[in-house]
Coordinates of C-alpha atoms in Angstrom, one line a residue:
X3 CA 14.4 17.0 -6.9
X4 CA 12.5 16.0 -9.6
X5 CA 13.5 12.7 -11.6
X6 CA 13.3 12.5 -14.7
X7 CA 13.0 8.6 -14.6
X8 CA 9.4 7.4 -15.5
X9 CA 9.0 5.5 -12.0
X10 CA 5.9 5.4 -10.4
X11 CA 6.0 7.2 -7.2
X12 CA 5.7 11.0 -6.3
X13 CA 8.6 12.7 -6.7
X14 CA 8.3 15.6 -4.5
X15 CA 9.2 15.6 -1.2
X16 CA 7.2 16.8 2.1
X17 CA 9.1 19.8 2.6
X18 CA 11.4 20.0 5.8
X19 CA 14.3 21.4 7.4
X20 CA 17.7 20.9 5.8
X21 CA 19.3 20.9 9.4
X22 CA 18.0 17.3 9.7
X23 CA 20.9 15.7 11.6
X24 CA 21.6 12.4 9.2
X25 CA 23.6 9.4 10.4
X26 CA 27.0 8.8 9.0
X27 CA 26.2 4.9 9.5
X28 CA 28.0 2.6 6.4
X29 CA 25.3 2.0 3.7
X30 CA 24.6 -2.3 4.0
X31 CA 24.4 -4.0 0.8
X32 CA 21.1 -5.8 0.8
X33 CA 22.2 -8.7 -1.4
X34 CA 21.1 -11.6 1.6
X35 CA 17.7 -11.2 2.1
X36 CA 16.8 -14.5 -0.5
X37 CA 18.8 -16.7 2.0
X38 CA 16.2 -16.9 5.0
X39 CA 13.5 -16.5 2.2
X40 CA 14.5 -19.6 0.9
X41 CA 14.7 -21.8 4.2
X42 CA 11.8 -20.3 5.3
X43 CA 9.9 -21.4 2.2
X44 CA 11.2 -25.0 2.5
X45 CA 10.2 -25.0 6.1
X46 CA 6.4 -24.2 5.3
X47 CA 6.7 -27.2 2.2
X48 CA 7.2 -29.4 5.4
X49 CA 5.0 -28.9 7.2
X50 CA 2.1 -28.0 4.7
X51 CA 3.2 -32.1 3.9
X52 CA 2.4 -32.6 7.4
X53 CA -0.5 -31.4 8.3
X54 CA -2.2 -32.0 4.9
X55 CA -2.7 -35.3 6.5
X56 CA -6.1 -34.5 8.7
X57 CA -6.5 -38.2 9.5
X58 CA -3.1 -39.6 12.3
X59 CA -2.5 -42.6 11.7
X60 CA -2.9 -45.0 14.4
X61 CA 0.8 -47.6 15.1
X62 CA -1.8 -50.7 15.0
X63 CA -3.1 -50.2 12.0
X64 CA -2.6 -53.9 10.0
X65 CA -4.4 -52.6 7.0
X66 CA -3.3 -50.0 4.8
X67 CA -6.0 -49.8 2.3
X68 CA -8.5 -48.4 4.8
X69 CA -5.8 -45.3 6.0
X70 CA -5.9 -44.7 1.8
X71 CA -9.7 -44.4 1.8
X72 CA -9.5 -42.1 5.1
X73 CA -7.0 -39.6 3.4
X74 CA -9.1 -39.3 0.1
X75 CA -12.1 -38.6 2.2
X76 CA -10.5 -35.3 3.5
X77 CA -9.8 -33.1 0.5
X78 CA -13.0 -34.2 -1.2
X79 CA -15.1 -32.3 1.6
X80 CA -12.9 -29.3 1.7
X81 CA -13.0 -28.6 -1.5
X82 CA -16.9 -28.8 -1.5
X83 CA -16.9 -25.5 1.4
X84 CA -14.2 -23.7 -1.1
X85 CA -16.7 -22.9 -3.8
X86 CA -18.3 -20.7 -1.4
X87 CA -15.9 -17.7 -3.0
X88 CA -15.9 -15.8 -5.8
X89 CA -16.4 -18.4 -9.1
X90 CA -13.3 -17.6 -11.1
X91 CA -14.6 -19.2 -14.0
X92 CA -18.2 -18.0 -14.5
X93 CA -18.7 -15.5 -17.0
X94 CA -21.6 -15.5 -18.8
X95 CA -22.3 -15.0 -22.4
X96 CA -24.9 -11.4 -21.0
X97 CA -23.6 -8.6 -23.0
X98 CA -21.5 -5.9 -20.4
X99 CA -19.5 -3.3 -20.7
X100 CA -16.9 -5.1 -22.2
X101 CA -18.3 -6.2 -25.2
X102 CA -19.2 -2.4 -26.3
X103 CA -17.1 -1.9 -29.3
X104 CA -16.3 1.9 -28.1
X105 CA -15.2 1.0 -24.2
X106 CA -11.5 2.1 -23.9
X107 CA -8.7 2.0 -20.8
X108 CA -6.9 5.2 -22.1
X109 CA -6.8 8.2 -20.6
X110 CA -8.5 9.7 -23.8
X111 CA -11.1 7.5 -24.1
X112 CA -13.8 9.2 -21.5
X113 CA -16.1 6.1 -19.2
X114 CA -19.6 7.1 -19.0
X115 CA -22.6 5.7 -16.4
X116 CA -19.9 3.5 -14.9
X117 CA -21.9 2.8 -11.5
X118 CA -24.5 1.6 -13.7
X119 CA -22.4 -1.0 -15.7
X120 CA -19.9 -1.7 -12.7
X121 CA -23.6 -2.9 -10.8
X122 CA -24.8 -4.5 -14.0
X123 CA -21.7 -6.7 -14.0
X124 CA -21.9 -7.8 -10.5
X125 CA -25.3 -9.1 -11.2
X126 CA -24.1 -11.2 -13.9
X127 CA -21.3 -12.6 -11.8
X128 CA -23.1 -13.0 -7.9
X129 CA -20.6 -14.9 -6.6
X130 CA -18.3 -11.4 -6.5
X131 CA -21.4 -9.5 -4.6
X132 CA -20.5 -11.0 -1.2
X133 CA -18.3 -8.1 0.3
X134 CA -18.4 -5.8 -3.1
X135 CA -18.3 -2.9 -1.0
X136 CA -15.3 -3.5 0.9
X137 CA -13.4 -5.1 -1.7
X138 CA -9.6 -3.7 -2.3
X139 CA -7.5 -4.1 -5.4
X140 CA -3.9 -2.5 -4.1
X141 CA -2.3 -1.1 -7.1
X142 CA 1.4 -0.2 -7.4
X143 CA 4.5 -0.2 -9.7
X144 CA 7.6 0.9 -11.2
X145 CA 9.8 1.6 -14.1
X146 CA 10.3 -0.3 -17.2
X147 CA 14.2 0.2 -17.5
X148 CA 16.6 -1.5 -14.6
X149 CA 17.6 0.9 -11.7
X150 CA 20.3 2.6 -12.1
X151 CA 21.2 2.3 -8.4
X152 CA 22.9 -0.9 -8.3
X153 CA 21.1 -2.2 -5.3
X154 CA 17.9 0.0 -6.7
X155 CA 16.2 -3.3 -8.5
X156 CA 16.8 -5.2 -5.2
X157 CA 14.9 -2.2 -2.7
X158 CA 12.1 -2.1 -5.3
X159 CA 11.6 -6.6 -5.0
X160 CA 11.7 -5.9 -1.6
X161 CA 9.5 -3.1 -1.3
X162 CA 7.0 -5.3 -3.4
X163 CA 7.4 -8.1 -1.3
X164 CA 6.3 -6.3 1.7
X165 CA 2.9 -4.9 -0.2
X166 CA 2.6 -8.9 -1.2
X167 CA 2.7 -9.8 2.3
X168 CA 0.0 -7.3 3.9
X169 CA -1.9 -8.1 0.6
X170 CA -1.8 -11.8 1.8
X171 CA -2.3 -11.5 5.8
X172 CA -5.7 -9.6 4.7
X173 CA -7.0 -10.9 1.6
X174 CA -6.5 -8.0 -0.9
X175 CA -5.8 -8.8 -4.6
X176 CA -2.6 -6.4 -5.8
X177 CA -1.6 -5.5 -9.1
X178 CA 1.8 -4.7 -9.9
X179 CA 2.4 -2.5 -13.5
X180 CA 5.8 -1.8 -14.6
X181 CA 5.2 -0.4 -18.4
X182 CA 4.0 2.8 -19.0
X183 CA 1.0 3.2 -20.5
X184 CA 1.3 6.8 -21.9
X185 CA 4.1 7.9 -23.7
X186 CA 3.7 11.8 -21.9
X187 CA 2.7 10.9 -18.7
X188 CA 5.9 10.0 -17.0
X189 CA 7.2 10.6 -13.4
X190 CA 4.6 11.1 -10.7
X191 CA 1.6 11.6 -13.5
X192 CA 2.3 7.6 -14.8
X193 CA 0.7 6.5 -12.2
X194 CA -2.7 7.6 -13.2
X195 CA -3.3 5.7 -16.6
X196 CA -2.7 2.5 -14.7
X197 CA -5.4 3.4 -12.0
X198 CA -7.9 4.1 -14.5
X199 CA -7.1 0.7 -16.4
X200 CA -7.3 -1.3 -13.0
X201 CA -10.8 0.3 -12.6
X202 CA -12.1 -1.1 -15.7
X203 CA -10.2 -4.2 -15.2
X204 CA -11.9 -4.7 -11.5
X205 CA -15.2 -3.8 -11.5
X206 CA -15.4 -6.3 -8.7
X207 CA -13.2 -3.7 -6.4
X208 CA -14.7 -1.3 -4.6
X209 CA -11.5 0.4 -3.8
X210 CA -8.5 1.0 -5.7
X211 CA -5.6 1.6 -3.2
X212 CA -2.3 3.4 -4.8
X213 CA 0.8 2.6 -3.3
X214 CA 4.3 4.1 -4.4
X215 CA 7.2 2.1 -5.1
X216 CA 9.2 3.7 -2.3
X217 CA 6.6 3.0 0.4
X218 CA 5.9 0.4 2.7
X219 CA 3.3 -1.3 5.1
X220 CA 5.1 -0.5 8.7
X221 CA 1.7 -2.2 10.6
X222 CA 0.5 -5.2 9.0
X223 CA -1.8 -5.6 11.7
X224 CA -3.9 -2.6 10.8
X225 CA -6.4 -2.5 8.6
X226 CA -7.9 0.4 6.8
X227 CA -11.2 2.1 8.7
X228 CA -13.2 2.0 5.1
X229 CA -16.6 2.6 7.4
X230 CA -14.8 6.1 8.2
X231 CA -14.6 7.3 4.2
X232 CA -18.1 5.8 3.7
X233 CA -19.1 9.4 2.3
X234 CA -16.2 10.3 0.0
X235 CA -14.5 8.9 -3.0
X236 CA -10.9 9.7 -2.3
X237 CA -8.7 9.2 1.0
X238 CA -5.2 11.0 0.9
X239 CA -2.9 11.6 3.5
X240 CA -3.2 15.2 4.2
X241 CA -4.1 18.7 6.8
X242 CA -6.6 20.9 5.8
X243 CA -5.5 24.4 7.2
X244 CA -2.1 23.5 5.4
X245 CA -4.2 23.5 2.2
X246 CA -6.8 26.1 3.0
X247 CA -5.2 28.7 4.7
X248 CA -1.6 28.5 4.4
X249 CA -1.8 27.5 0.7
X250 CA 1.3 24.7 0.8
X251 CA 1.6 22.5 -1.4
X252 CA 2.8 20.0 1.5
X253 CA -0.6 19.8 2.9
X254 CA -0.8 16.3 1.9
X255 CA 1.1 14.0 -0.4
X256 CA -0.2 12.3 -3.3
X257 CA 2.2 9.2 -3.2
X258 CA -0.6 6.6 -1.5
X259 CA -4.5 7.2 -1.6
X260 CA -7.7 5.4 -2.1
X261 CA -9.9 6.0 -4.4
X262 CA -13.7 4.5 -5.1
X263 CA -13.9 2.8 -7.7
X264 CA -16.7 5.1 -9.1
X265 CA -17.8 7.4 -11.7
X266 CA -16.9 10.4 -9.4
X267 CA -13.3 9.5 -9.9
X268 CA -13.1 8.9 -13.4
X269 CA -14.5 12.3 -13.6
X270 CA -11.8 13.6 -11.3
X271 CA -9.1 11.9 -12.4
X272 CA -9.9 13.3 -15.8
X273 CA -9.6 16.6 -14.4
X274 CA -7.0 16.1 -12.4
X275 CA -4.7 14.6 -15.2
X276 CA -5.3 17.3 -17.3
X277 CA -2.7 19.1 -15.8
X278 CA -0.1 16.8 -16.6
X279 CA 2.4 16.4 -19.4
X280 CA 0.6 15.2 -21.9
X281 CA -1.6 18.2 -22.3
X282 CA -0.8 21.6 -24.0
X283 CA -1.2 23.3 -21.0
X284 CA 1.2 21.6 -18.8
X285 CA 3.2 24.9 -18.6
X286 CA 0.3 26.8 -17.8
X287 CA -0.7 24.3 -15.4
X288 CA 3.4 24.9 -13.5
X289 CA 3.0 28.6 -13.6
X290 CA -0.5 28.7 -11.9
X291 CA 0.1 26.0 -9.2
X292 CA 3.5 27.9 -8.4
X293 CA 1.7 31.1 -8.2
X294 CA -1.4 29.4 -5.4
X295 CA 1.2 27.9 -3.2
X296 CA 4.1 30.2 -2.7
X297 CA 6.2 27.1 -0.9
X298 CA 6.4 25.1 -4.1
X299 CA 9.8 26.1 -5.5
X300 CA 9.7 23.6 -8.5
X301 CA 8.5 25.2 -12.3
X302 CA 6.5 21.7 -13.3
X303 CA 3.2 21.4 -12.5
X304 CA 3.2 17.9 -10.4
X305 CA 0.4 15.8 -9.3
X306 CA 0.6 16.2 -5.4
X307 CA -0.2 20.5 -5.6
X308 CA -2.4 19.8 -8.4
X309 CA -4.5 17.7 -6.0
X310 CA -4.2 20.9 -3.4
X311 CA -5.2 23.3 -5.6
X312 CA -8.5 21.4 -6.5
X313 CA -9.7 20.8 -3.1
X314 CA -8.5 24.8 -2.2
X315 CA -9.2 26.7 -5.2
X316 CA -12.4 24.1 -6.9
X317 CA -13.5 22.7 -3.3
X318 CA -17.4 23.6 -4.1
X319 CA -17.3 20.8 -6.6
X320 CA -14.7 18.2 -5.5
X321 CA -13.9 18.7 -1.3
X322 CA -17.0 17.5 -0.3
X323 CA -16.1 14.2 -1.4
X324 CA -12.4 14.0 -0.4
X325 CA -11.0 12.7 2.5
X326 CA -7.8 14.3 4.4
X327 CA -6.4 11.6 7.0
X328 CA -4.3 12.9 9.6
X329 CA -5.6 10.7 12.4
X330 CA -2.8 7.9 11.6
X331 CA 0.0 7.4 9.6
X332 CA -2.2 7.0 6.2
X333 CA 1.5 7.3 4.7
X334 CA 4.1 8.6 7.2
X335 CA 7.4 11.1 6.3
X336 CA 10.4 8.3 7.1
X337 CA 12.8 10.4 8.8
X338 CA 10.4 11.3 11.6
X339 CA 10.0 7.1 11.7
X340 CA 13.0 5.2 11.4
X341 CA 14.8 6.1 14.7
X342 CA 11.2 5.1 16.5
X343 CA 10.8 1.4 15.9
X344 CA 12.9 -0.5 18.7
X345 CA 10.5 1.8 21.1
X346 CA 7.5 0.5 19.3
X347 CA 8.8 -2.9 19.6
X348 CA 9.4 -2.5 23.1
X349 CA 5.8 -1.0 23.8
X350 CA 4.1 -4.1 21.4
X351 CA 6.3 -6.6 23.7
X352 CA 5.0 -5.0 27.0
X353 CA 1.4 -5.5 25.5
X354 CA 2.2 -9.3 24.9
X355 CA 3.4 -9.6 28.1
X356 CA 0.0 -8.4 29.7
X357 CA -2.0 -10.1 27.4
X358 CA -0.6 -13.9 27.1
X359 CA -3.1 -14.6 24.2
X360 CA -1.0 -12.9 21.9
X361 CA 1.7 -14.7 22.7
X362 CA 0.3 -18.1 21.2
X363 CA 1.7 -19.7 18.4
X364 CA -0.9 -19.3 15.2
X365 CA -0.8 -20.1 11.2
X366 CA -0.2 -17.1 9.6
X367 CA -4.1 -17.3 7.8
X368 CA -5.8 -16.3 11.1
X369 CA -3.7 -13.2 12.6
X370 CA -6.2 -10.9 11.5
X371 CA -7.8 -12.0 14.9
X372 CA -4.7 -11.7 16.5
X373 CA -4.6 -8.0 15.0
X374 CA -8.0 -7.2 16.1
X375 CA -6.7 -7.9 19.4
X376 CA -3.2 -6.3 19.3
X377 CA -5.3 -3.1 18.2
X378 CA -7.5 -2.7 21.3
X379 CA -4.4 -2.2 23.7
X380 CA -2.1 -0.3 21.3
X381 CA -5.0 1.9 19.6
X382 CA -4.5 5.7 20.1
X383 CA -0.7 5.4 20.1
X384 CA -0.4 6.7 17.0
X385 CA 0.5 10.7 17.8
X386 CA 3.2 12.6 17.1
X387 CA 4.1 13.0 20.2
X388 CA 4.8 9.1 21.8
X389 CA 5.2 6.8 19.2
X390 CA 3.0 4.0 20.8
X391 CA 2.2 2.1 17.4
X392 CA 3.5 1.3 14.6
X393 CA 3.4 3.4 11.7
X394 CA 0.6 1.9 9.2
X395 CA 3.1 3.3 6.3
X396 CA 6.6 4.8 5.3
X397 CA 6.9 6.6 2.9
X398 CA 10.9 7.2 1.4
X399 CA 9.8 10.4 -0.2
X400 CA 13.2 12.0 -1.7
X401 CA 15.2 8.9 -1.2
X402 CA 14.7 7.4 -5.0
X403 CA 15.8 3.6 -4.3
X404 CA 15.5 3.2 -8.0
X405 CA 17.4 6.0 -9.8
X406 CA 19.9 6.9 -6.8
X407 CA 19.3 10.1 -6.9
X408 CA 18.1 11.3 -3.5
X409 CA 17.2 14.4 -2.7
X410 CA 20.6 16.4 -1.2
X411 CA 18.8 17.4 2.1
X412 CA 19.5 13.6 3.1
X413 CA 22.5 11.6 2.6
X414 CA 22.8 8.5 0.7
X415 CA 23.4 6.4 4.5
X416 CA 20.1 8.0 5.9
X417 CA 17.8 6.4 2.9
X418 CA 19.3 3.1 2.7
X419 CA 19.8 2.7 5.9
X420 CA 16.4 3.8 6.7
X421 CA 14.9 1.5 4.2
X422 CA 16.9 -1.5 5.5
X423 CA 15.5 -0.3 9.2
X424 CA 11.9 -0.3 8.1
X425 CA 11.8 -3.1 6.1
X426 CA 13.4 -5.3 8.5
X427 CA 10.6 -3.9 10.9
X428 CA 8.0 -4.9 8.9
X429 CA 9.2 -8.1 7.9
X430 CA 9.4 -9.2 11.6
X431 CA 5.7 -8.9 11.5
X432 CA 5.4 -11.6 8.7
X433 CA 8.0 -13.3 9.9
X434 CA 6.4 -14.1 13.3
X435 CA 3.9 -16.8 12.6
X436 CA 7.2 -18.6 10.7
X437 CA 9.2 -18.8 13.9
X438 CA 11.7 -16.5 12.7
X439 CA 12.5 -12.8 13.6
X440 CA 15.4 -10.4 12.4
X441 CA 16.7 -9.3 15.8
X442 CA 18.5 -6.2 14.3
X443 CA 16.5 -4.1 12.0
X444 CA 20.3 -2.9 10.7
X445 CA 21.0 -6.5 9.4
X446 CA 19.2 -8.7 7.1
X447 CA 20.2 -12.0 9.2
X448 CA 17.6 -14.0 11.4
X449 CA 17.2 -16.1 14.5
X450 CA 14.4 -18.7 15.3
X451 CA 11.9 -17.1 18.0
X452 CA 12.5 -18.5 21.4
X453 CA 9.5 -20.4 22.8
X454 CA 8.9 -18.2 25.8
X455 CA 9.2 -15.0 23.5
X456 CA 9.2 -12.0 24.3
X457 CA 10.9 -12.7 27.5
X458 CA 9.5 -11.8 30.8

């Protein structure tokens, strides 16, 4: 149950049944999926070649030197509307944050007044202000050493890839950290030290968005509804009366959340890591959060029922400010998603059908509009019961891609499998505006989208 690997992703799973029925399906090997990648990526160097030319050239056209003079014209005016953005080379010689001697990333070293210096170092740097408040810094990671699952390196680049492509479609920087920044906090609790460094790091970002290694984007239409948490500093996937009333430590998982970049945080991060491993009461820490929620049967005291017991047992000074999202798939359990997805497809397809502007051919740079539009006829599908839209995210808790080592109420077939299923899914999504499609999720191969696709 609980790795002793220092990955970065929450080791616990959401408790369920162990009469899960599990598919004996052959494990697939995914060592193809750089093959399309490649073509795909020599595909786009054609025709970026192609259309980089703004100008067509007329047959007639005796004189060269004048075609020159058009084509040099062109990138000289685009690159005059591209310094509208954020100046990546601007920083000026004002003293910040930064340049105190006693400012620190550890987890030791304690951040004080940090709404007051992150807004003192937007004003030095303007060209960030535009969109401050929305801005997202995704954040994820994963072990220093090599997986011990042979095809456990290969899930984690693909894994990564997918958080690089929803990254990408909406305009979110991402950090990837694979060394672990404090020797004692290992397993689920390394995850923390590299949040608080990518706080200090961004004080651009208004968000810092945790994502385990083992889950996934499964919408990458959807965006998150940031005007929803516009009162509180931390979004987590999670049930209240499963917290509150029933004490479980299952009432939400601490594997993917979002977190204000704000002084609030570090203050609760603080308290929230001192639970952990490094700390000479980590054993105290086991004994007490075992003894709140009577459904955790592990002796360690872990990150995710550390999280439940401060909004249950210390809500007066931290619930007020925490968000538990149940409305959507804010992170999803996999096994209740995996079997769903040729039904979603089939529901998306039926809305494409009725509305023929989402059928049209785009660049991949504007299908947030295409989104927006997708959302309006497939919002509210989201339930349990119905499986209308897709998933926003899928979590493998208890499948370990990296180590191997899954938990035993699964077989080996289920996870990999599953993975292969939801990646697939995903990558269908991205692979759209390319012309390509994979059209089975159980396979890694693809096809080139037919023109009148989906049929009628």
């Amino acid at each position: 149950m609980v790795s002793s690997d220092p990955s970065y992703h929450t080791v616990p799973t959401m408790a369920k049944s162990s009469t899960h029925f599990h598919r004996s399906k052959t494990s697939i090997f995914l060592s193809d999926g750089c093959l399309f990648l490649g073509g795909a990526f020599s595909a786009l160097l054609i025709v970026g070649v192609f259309f980089s030319f703004t100008t067509p050239i007329p047959s007639n056209i005796p004189n060269l030197g004048s075609v020159t003079t058009k084509f040099t014209a062109a990138p000289a005016a685009a690159c005059e509307t591209s310094s509208s953005g954020p100046d990546l080379r601007l920083d000026p010689p004002d003293r910040t944050f930064y340049d105190d001697p006693e400012m620190g990333y550890t987890m030791e070293k304690k951040v004080h007044n940090w709404d007051k210096k992150r807004e003192e170092w937007l004003k030095h740097h303007p060209s960030f202000a535009a969109g401050a408040k929305e801005r997202i810094m995704t954040v994820t990671g994963s072990q220093p050493k090599p997986c011990k699952n042979p095809i456990g390196d290969h899930l984690l680049l693909r894994f990564f890839k997918n958080k690089v492509d929803y990254c990408r479609l909406h305009g979110y920087d991402i950090y990837y950290n694979n060394a672990l920044l404090h020797p004692k906090m290992f397993g689920y609790w390394a995850k923390y030290p590299v949040v608080k460094a990518a706080m200090l790091a961004h004080p651009e970002a208004e968000w810092i968005y945790w994502v385990d290694s083992d889950a996934l984007f499964t919408d990458m239409d959807f965006k998150l509804p940031l005007e929803r948490y516009k009162d509180h500093n931390l979004v987590v996937h999670g049930w209240p009366r499963l917290i509150h009333e029933k004490r479980s430590w299952t009432g939400l998982n601490a594997g993917v959340f979002l977190i204000r970049n704000c002084q609030w945080s570090l203050d609760f991060m603080d308290v929230w890591a001192s639970m952990g491993p490094q700390t000479p009461n980590y054993e105290k820490w086991g004994k007490t959060l075992r003894s709140t929620f009577k459904d955790k049967f592990f002796p360690e005291s872990d990150d995710q029922t550390g999280l439940a017991y401060l909004i249950a047992i210390e809500k007066d000074k931290w619930a007020d400010k925490i968000y538990l999202e149940s409305e959507y798939f804010f992170e999803g359990y996999w096994e209740e998603i995996v079997t769903t997805f040729e039904n979603v497809s089939k529901k998306y397809d039926e809305v494409e059908r009725e509305v023929r502007e989402l059928r049209r051919k785009h660049a991949e740079k504007v299908s947030e509009r295409y989104g927006e539009l997708r959302e309006k006829f497939v919002r509210g599908g989201d339930e349990v019961v119905g499986r209308l839209k897709r998933p926003f995210i899928t979590h493998f808790t208890g499948c370990q891609p990296c180590s191997g080592d899954h938990n035993h109420m699964y077989s080996a077939d289920a996870c990999w499998n599953g993975m292969l299923r939801a990646l697939n899914f995903a990558d269908n999504q991205v692979l759209r505006p390319h012309g390509y499609m994979h059209p089975d999720l159980g396979d890694n191969g693809v096809t080139p989208i037919p023109s009148d696709y989906p049929p009628p």
